[in-house]
Amino acid sequence: MKKGLTDIFEVDSVLKTLVLCVLTIGSYLIYKLYRFSSQINEHTELKIPNYFILTTIILFIISLGSLIYGLANIHDLSILKSSIVIHALSSAFDVTWIIMVRNRINLIAGSHKGDKLWLNPFFTSIFHVMYMQHKINQG
């Protein structure tokens, strides 16, 4: 299944993606993963289940909300400690989603380890959607 990455995904600024991810406290990262997943689901047979996407988004919102609430009430550490479990669960779903998108992009590009468009797992784990967008722009 070899298609051009720019046939499926939009070319976008990596710097803009980085800035928006930081300014939105990670919310833009979730948006970009959603866009990548929607584009994958529209243009390929390599579907990412909608229930998984929805569950991950809900967990992210709850996690972010509980973290903000915990930081607003920093004097009561029990609130912040209780948000750790939901944050860990949300993080596990986020990482799984990133891996799913990464693997599908590699399949779509027909790339293998060492290829120009291959998404390296190490760089993907650090730079997430910024690295994915960079590789999409190269495609």
GROMACS .gro file of N, CA and C in nm:
model
  417
    1MET      N    1   0.084  -0.117   0.000
    1MET     CA    2   0.000   0.000   0.000
    1MET      C    3   0.088   0.123   0.000
    2LYS      N    4   0.142   0.158  -0.111
    2LYS     CA    5   0.232   0.271  -0.118
    2LYS      C    6   0.161   0.389  -0.183
    3LYS      N    7   0.132   0.490  -0.105
    3LYS     CA    8   0.074   0.615  -0.153
    3LYS      C    9   0.168   0.726  -0.109
    4GLY      N   10   0.158   0.837  -0.176
    4GLY     CA   11   0.236   0.952  -0.132
    4GLY      C   12   0.177   1.008  -0.004
    5LEU      N   13   0.263   1.045   0.089
    5LEU     CA   14   0.214   1.098   0.216
    5LEU      C   15   0.133   1.226   0.196
    6THR      N   16   0.175   1.308   0.100
    6THR     CA   17   0.103   1.434   0.078
    6THR      C   18  -0.028   1.412   0.003
    7ASP      N   19  -0.051   1.289  -0.049
    7ASP     CA   20  -0.181   1.257  -0.107
    7ASP      C   21  -0.286   1.237   0.003
    8ILE      N   22  -0.240   1.201   0.120
    8ILE     CA   23  -0.330   1.169   0.231
    8ILE      C   24  -0.327   1.277   0.339
    9PHE      N   25  -0.208   1.326   0.372
    9PHE     CA   26  -0.192   1.421   0.482
    9PHE      C   27  -0.164   1.560   0.429
   10GLU      N   28  -0.199   1.660   0.510
   10GLU     CA   29  -0.176   1.799   0.474
   10GLU      C   30  -0.033   1.838   0.512
   11VAL      N   31   0.031   1.913   0.425
   11VAL     CA   32   0.162   1.971   0.456
   11VAL      C   33   0.136   2.090   0.548
   12ASP      N   34   0.212   2.098   0.656
   12ASP     CA   35   0.191   2.203   0.755
   12ASP      C   36   0.326   2.240   0.817
   13SER      N   37   0.333   2.355   0.878
   13SER     CA   38   0.455   2.402   0.939
   13SER      C   39   0.486   2.324   1.067
   14VAL      N   40   0.608   2.274   1.077
   14VAL     CA   41   0.651   2.202   1.197
   14VAL      C   42   0.665   2.300   1.313
   15LEU      N   43   0.716   2.420   1.285
   15LEU     CA   44   0.730   2.522   1.390
   15LEU      C   45   0.594   2.561   1.446
   16LYS      N   46   0.497   2.580   1.360
   16LYS     CA   47   0.361   2.612   1.405
   16LYS      C   48   0.307   2.500   1.493
   17THR      N   49   0.330   2.376   1.452
   17THR     CA   50   0.284   2.261   1.530
   17THR      C   51   0.348   2.261   1.667
   18LEU      N   52   0.477   2.286   1.675
   18LEU     CA   53   0.549   2.289   1.803
   18LEU      C   54   0.494   2.399   1.893
   19VAL      N   55   0.482   2.519   1.839
   19VAL     CA   56   0.435   2.633   1.918
   19VAL      C   57   0.294   2.608   1.970
   20LEU      N   58   0.206   2.558   1.884
   20LEU     CA   59   0.068   2.534   1.928
   20LEU      C   60   0.059   2.421   2.030
   21CYS      N   61   0.143   2.320   2.017
   21CYS     CA   62   0.145   2.212   2.118
   21CYS      C   63   0.183   2.266   2.255
   22VAL      N   64   0.282   2.355   2.258
   22VAL     CA   65   0.327   2.412   2.385
   22VAL      C   66   0.222   2.509   2.440
   23LEU      N   67   0.172   2.599   2.357
   23LEU     CA   68   0.076   2.700   2.403
   23LEU      C   69  -0.056   2.640   2.450
   24THR      N   70  -0.095   2.527   2.394
   24THR     CA   71  -0.224   2.467   2.430
   24THR      C   72  -0.209   2.355   2.533
   25ILE      N   73  -0.093   2.346   2.594
   25ILE     CA   74  -0.064   2.246   2.697
   25ILE      C   75  -0.094   2.105   2.646
   26GLY      N   76  -0.056   2.078   2.523
   26GLY     CA   77  -0.070   1.945   2.466
   26GLY      C   78  -0.200   1.920   2.392
   27SER      N   79  -0.294   2.010   2.402
   27SER     CA   80  -0.423   1.989   2.335
   27SER      C   81  -0.408   1.985   2.183
   28TYR      N   82  -0.317   2.063   2.129
   28TYR     CA   83  -0.295   2.062   1.984
   28TYR      C   84  -0.236   1.930   1.939
   29LEU      N   85  -0.157   1.868   2.025
   29LEU     CA   86  -0.104   1.734   1.996
   29LEU      C   87  -0.219   1.636   1.974
   30ILE      N   88  -0.317   1.642   2.060
   30ILE     CA   89  -0.435   1.555   2.048
   30ILE      C   90  -0.511   1.589   1.919
   31TYR      N   91  -0.524   1.718   1.890
   31TYR     CA   92  -0.592   1.758   1.767
   31TYR      C   93  -0.519   1.703   1.644
   32LYS      N   94  -0.385   1.717   1.641
   32LYS     CA   95  -0.308   1.667   1.527
   32LYS      C   96  -0.320   1.515   1.514
   33LEU      N   97  -0.316   1.444   1.626
   33LEU     CA   98  -0.336   1.299   1.620
   33LEU      C   99  -0.474   1.266   1.565
   34TYR      N  100  -0.573   1.344   1.606
   34TYR     CA  101  -0.709   1.325   1.554
   34TYR      C  102  -0.713   1.350   1.403
   35ARG      N  103  -0.648   1.458   1.357
   35ARG     CA  104  -0.646   1.488   1.213
   35ARG      C  105  -0.573   1.378   1.136
   36PHE      N  106  -0.457   1.335   1.186
   36PHE     CA  107  -0.384   1.228   1.120
   36PHE      C  108  -0.470   1.102   1.113
   37SER      N  109  -0.537   1.070   1.223
   37SER     CA  110  -0.621   0.950   1.227
   37SER      C  111  -0.738   0.961   1.131
   38SER      N  112  -0.799   1.078   1.125
   38SER     CA  113  -0.911   1.099   1.032
   38SER      C  114  -0.865   1.083   0.888
   39GLN      N  115  -0.750   1.138   0.857
   39GLN     CA  116  -0.697   1.127   0.721
   39GLN      C  117  -0.661   0.982   0.688
   40ILE      N  118  -0.606   0.911   0.785
   40ILE     CA  119  -0.576   0.768   0.766
   40ILE      C  120  -0.705   0.692   0.743
   41ASN      N  121  -0.806   0.717   0.826
   41ASN     CA  122  -0.932   0.644   0.815
   41ASN      C  123  -1.008   0.676   0.687
   42GLU      N  124  -0.995   0.799   0.636
   42GLU     CA  125  -1.063   0.838   0.512
   42GLU      C  126  -0.999   0.778   0.388
   43HIS      N  127  -0.868   0.768   0.387
   43HIS     CA  128  -0.797   0.737   0.264
   43HIS      C  129  -0.732   0.598   0.260
   44THR      N  130  -0.744   0.519   0.366
   44THR     CA  131  -0.680   0.388   0.367
   44THR      C  132  -0.770   0.285   0.434
   45GLU      N  133  -0.729   0.161   0.423
   45GLU     CA  134  -0.799   0.052   0.494
   45GLU      C  135  -0.740   0.031   0.633
   46LEU      N  136  -0.639   0.108   0.669
   46LEU     CA  137  -0.568   0.093   0.796
   46LEU      C  138  -0.636   0.174   0.906
   47LYS      N  139  -0.759   0.144   0.934
   47LYS     CA  140  -0.842   0.224   1.024
   47LYS      C  141  -0.789   0.223   1.168
   48ILE      N  142  -0.805   0.337   1.233
   48ILE     CA  143  -0.783   0.348   1.377
   48ILE      C  144  -0.924   0.359   1.436
   49PRO      N  145  -0.960   0.267   1.525
   49PRO     CA  146  -1.098   0.263   1.575
   49PRO      C  147  -1.144   0.395   1.637
   50ASN      N  148  -1.263   0.439   1.598
   50ASN     CA  149  -1.318   0.564   1.650
   50ASN      C  150  -1.341   0.558   1.801
   51TYR      N  151  -1.379   0.440   1.852
   51TYR     CA  152  -1.400   0.430   1.996
   51TYR      C  153  -1.269   0.449   2.073
   52PHE      N  154  -1.158   0.404   2.015
   52PHE     CA  155  -1.028   0.424   2.078
   52PHE      C  156  -0.992   0.573   2.078
   53ILE      N  157  -1.015   0.639   1.966
   53ILE     CA  158  -0.986   0.782   1.955
   53ILE      C  159  -1.069   0.860   2.056
   54LEU      N  160  -1.198   0.832   2.064
   54LEU     CA  161  -1.288   0.902   2.156
   54LEU      C  162  -1.247   0.877   2.301
   55THR      N  163  -1.217   0.753   2.335
   55THR     CA  164  -1.175   0.720   2.471
   55THR      C  165  -1.048   0.796   2.508
   56THR      N  166  -0.953   0.801   2.417
   56THR     CA  167  -0.827   0.871   2.443
   56THR      C  168  -0.848   1.020   2.462
   57ILE      N  169  -0.934   1.079   2.381
   57ILE     CA  170  -0.963   1.223   2.394
   57ILE      C  171  -1.031   1.252   2.527
   58ILE      N  172  -1.127   1.170   2.565
   58ILE     CA  173  -1.198   1.190   2.693
   58ILE      C  174  -1.100   1.177   2.809
   59LEU      N  175  -1.015   1.075   2.806
   59LEU     CA  176  -0.916   1.057   2.913
   59LEU      C  177  -0.820   1.176   2.919
   60PHE      N  178  -0.779   1.229   2.803
   60PHE     CA  179  -0.691   1.346   2.801
   60PHE      C  180  -0.759   1.466   2.866
   61ILE      N  181  -0.885   1.490   2.831
   61ILE     CA  182  -0.959   1.604   2.887
   61ILE      C  183  -0.973   1.591   3.039
   62ILE      N  184  -1.010   1.471   3.085
   62ILE     CA  185  -1.023   1.448   3.229
   62ILE      C  186  -0.888   1.465   3.298
   63SER      N  187  -0.784   1.411   3.238
   63SER     CA  188  -0.650   1.421   3.296
   63SER      C  189  -0.603   1.566   3.305
   64LEU      N  190  -0.619   1.639   3.196
   64LEU     CA  191  -0.579   1.780   3.194
   64LEU      C  192  -0.659   1.861   3.296
   65GLY      N  193  -0.789   1.836   3.300
   65GLY     CA  194  -0.875   1.906   3.396
   65GLY      C  195  -0.836   1.877   3.540
   66SER      N  196  -0.810   1.750   3.570
   66SER     CA  197  -0.773   1.715   3.708
   66SER      C  198  -0.635   1.770   3.744
   67LEU      N  199  -0.546   1.776   3.648
   67LEU     CA  200  -0.414   1.834   3.673
   67LEU      C  201  -0.425   1.984   3.701
   68ILE      N  202  -0.503   2.053   3.621
   68ILE     CA  203  -0.523   2.197   3.642
   68ILE      C  204  -0.590   2.222   3.776
   69TYR      N  205  -0.693   2.142   3.806
   69TYR     CA  206  -0.762   2.156   3.935
   69TYR      C  207  -0.665   2.128   4.051
   70GLY      N  208  -0.582   2.025   4.035
   70GLY     CA  209  -0.486   1.992   4.140
   70GLY      C  210  -0.383   2.102   4.160
   71LEU      N  211  -0.338   2.162   4.052
   71LEU     CA  212  -0.241   2.270   4.064
   71LEU      C  213  -0.305   2.397   4.121
   72ALA      N  214  -0.432   2.419   4.091
   72ALA     CA  215  -0.503   2.534   4.147
   72ALA      C  216  -0.523   2.517   4.297
   73ASN      N  217  -0.526   2.393   4.343
   73ASN     CA  218  -0.543   2.362   4.485
   73ASN      C  219  -0.417   2.294   4.539
   74ILE      N  220  -0.304   2.352   4.508
   74ILE     CA  221  -0.175   2.292   4.541
   74ILE      C  222  -0.156   2.271   4.691
   75HIS      N  223  -0.228   2.349   4.772
   75HIS     CA  224  -0.217   2.334   4.917
   75HIS      C  225  -0.269   2.198   4.965
   76ASP      N  226  -0.357   2.135   4.887
   76ASP     CA  227  -0.410   2.002   4.921
   76ASP      C  228  -0.347   1.899   4.827
   77LEU      N  229  -0.236   1.841   4.871
   77LEU     CA  230  -0.163   1.748   4.785
   77LEU      C  231  -0.241   1.620   4.753
   78SER      N  232  -0.341   1.587   4.833
   78SER     CA  233  -0.418   1.465   4.805
   78SER      C  234  -0.492   1.476   4.671
   79ILE      N  235  -0.535   1.597   4.636
   79ILE     CA  236  -0.603   1.618   4.507
   79ILE      C  237  -0.505   1.591   4.394
   80LEU      N  238  -0.384   1.646   4.405
   80LEU     CA  239  -0.283   1.627   4.301
   80LEU      C  240  -0.241   1.480   4.292
   81LYS      N  241  -0.226   1.415   4.406
   81LYS     CA  242  -0.188   1.273   4.407
   81LYS      C  243  -0.296   1.186   4.344
   82SER      N  244  -0.421   1.220   4.367
   82SER     CA  245  -0.530   1.139   4.311
   82SER      C  246  -0.538   1.152   4.159
   83SER      N  247  -0.487   1.261   4.104
   83SER     CA  248  -0.492   1.279   3.959
   83SER      C  249  -0.382   1.200   3.888
   84ILE      N  250  -0.288   1.146   3.963
   84ILE     CA  251  -0.176   1.073   3.901
   84ILE      C  252  -0.226   0.948   3.830
   85VAL      N  253  -0.321   0.876   3.886
   85VAL     CA  254  -0.370   0.753   3.825
   85VAL      C  255  -0.437   0.782   3.691
   86ILE      N  256  -0.523   0.881   3.686
   86ILE     CA  257  -0.590   0.914   3.560
   86ILE      C  258  -0.489   0.967   3.459
   87HIS      N  259  -0.389   1.040   3.506
   87HIS     CA  260  -0.285   1.090   3.415
   87HIS      C  261  -0.204   0.975   3.357
   88ALA      N  262  -0.171   0.877   3.437
   88ALA     CA  263  -0.096   0.760   3.388
   88ALA      C  264  -0.178   0.683   3.284
   89LEU      N  265  -0.307   0.665   3.311
   89LEU     CA  266  -0.394   0.596   3.217
   89LEU      C  267  -0.406   0.674   3.086
   90SER      N  268  -0.425   0.804   3.099
   90SER     CA  269  -0.435   0.890   2.981
   90SER      C  270  -0.306   0.885   2.900
   91SER      N  271  -0.193   0.888   2.968
   91SER     CA  272  -0.063   0.883   2.900
   91SER      C  273  -0.044   0.751   2.825
   92ALA      N  274  -0.089   0.641   2.885
   92ALA     CA  275  -0.079   0.511   2.819
   92ALA      C  276  -0.161   0.509   2.690
   93PHE      N  277  -0.281   0.565   2.693
   93PHE     CA  278  -0.363   0.573   2.573
   93PHE      C  279  -0.300   0.666   2.469
   94ASP      N  280  -0.244   0.779   2.515
   94ASP     CA  281  -0.179   0.873   2.423
   94ASP      C  282  -0.062   0.806   2.350
   95VAL      N  283   0.021   0.737   2.425
   95VAL     CA  284   0.137   0.670   2.366
   95VAL      C  285   0.092   0.563   2.267
   96THR      N  286  -0.010   0.487   2.303
   96THR     CA  287  -0.063   0.384   2.213
   96THR      C  288  -0.114   0.447   2.084
   97TRP      N  289  -0.182   0.558   2.095
   97TRP     CA  290  -0.234   0.629   1.978
   97TRP      C  291  -0.120   0.678   1.890
   98ILE      N  292  -0.017   0.735   1.951
   98ILE     CA  293   0.099   0.783   1.875
   98ILE      C  294   0.162   0.667   1.799
   99ILE      N  295   0.176   0.552   1.865
   99ILE     CA  296   0.235   0.434   1.800
   99ILE      C  297   0.147   0.386   1.685
  100MET      N  298   0.015   0.385   1.705
  100MET     CA  299  -0.076   0.343   1.598
  100MET      C  300  -0.063   0.433   1.475
  101VAL      N  301  -0.061   0.563   1.498
  101VAL     CA  302  -0.049   0.658   1.386
  101VAL      C  303   0.087   0.641   1.319
  102ARG      N  304   0.193   0.630   1.398
  102ARG     CA  305   0.328   0.612   1.343
  102ARG      C  306   0.337   0.489   1.255
  103ASN      N  307   0.287   0.377   1.306
  103ASN     CA  308   0.293   0.252   1.229
  103ASN      C  309   0.215   0.262   1.099
  104ARG      N  310   0.101   0.327   1.102
  104ARG     CA  311   0.020   0.341   0.981
  104ARG      C  312   0.086   0.434   0.880
  105ILE      N  313   0.148   0.541   0.928
  105ILE     CA  314   0.219   0.631   0.836
  105ILE      C  315   0.334   0.556   0.769
  106ASN      N  316   0.406   0.475   0.847
  106ASN     CA  317   0.514   0.395   0.788
  106ASN      C  318   0.460   0.298   0.683
  107LEU      N  319   0.345   0.236   0.710
  107LEU     CA  320   0.285   0.144   0.613
  107LEU      C  321   0.240   0.218   0.487
  108ILE      N  322   0.177   0.333   0.506
  108ILE     CA  323   0.129   0.411   0.392
  108ILE      C  324   0.245   0.454   0.304
  109ALA      N  325   0.353   0.498   0.366
  109ALA     CA  326   0.471   0.543   0.291
  109ALA      C  327   0.549   0.427   0.233
  110GLY      N  328   0.519   0.305   0.281
  110GLY     CA  329   0.596   0.189   0.238
  110GLY      C  330   0.741   0.197   0.282
  111SER      N  331   0.762   0.265   0.393
  111SER     CA  332   0.900   0.286   0.439
  111SER      C  333   0.942   0.181   0.541
  112HIS      N  334   1.071   0.155   0.542
  112HIS     CA  335   1.131   0.059   0.634
  112HIS      C  336   1.250   0.126   0.701
  113LYS      N  337   1.300   0.063   0.805
  113LYS     CA  338   1.412   0.117   0.882
  113LYS      C  339   1.524   0.161   0.787
  114GLY      N  340   1.565   0.286   0.804
  114GLY     CA  341   1.672   0.341   0.722
  114GLY      C  342   1.624   0.423   0.603
  115ASP      N  343   1.497   0.407   0.563
  115ASP     CA  344   1.442   0.486   0.452
  115ASP      C  345   1.427   0.633   0.495
  116LYS      N  346   1.422   0.720   0.395
  116LYS     CA  347   1.409   0.865   0.421
  116LYS      C  348   1.281   0.898   0.497
  117LEU      N  349   1.172   0.833   0.464
  117LEU     CA  350   1.042   0.866   0.525
  117LEU      C  351   1.008   0.780   0.646
  118TRP      N  352   1.096   0.688   0.684
  118TRP     CA  353   1.066   0.600   0.797
  118TRP      C  354   1.063   0.680   0.926
  119LEU      N  355   0.955   0.662   1.002
  119LEU     CA  356   0.942   0.730   1.131
  119LEU      C  357   1.014   0.647   1.237
  120ASN      N  358   1.126   0.698   1.282
  120ASN     CA  359   1.207   0.633   1.384
  120ASN      C  360   1.130   0.632   1.517
  121PRO      N  361   1.119   0.515   1.584
  121PRO     CA  362   1.043   0.508   1.709
  121PRO      C  363   1.100   0.599   1.818
  122PHE      N  364   1.232   0.611   1.825
  122PHE     CA  365   1.293   0.695   1.928
  122PHE      C  366   1.255   0.842   1.908
  123PHE      N  367   1.271   0.893   1.785
  123PHE     CA  368   1.237   1.033   1.758
  123PHE      C  369   1.087   1.057   1.770
  124THR      N  370   1.008   0.958   1.730
  124THR     CA  371   0.862   0.972   1.743
  124THR      C  372   0.823   0.982   1.890
  125SER      N  373   0.888   0.904   1.976
  125SER     CA  374   0.853   0.907   2.119
  125SER      C  375   0.890   1.039   2.184
  126ILE      N  376   0.989   1.108   2.131
  126ILE     CA  377   1.029   1.237   2.189
  126ILE      C  378   0.953   1.354   2.126
  127PHE      N  379   0.944   1.355   1.994
  127PHE     CA  380   0.890   1.472   1.924
  127PHE      C  381   0.747   1.456   1.872
  128HIS      N  382   0.689   1.338   1.887
  128HIS     CA  383   0.550   1.310   1.853
  128HIS      C  384   0.507   1.366   1.717
  129VAL      N  385   0.402   1.450   1.721
  129VAL     CA  386   0.342   1.497   1.597
  129VAL      C  387   0.430   1.595   1.521
  130MET      N  388   0.525   1.660   1.590
  130MET     CA  389   0.617   1.749   1.518
  130MET      C  390   0.704   1.667   1.423
  131TYR      N  391   0.754   1.555   1.471
  131TYR     CA  392   0.838   1.467   1.389
  131TYR      C  393   0.755   1.405   1.276
  132MET      N  394   0.632   1.363   1.308
  132MET     CA  395   0.544   1.307   1.205
  132MET      C  396   0.518   1.410   1.096
  133GLN      N  397   0.490   1.534   1.137
  133GLN     CA  398   0.463   1.639   1.040
  133GLN      C  399   0.586   1.666   0.954
  134HIS      N  400   0.703   1.663   1.015
  134HIS     CA  401   0.828   1.681   0.940
  134HIS      C  402   0.842   1.575   0.831
  135LYS      N  403   0.817   1.449   0.867
  135LYS     CA  404   0.829   1.340   0.769
  135LYS      C  405   0.722   1.350   0.661
  136ILE      N  406   0.601   1.391   0.700
  136ILE     CA  407   0.495   1.411   0.602
  136ILE      C  408   0.535   1.520   0.503
  137ASN      N  409   0.591   1.628   0.555
  137ASN     CA  410   0.636   1.737   0.468
  137ASN      C  411   0.745   1.690   0.372
  138GLN      N  412   0.831   1.598   0.416
  138GLN     CA  413   0.936   1.545   0.329
  138GLN      C  414   0.877   1.457   0.218
  139GLY      N  415   0.762   1.393   0.249
  139GLY     CA  416   0.702   1.302   0.152
  139GLY      C  417   0.637   1.375   0.039
   0.00000   0.00000   0.00000
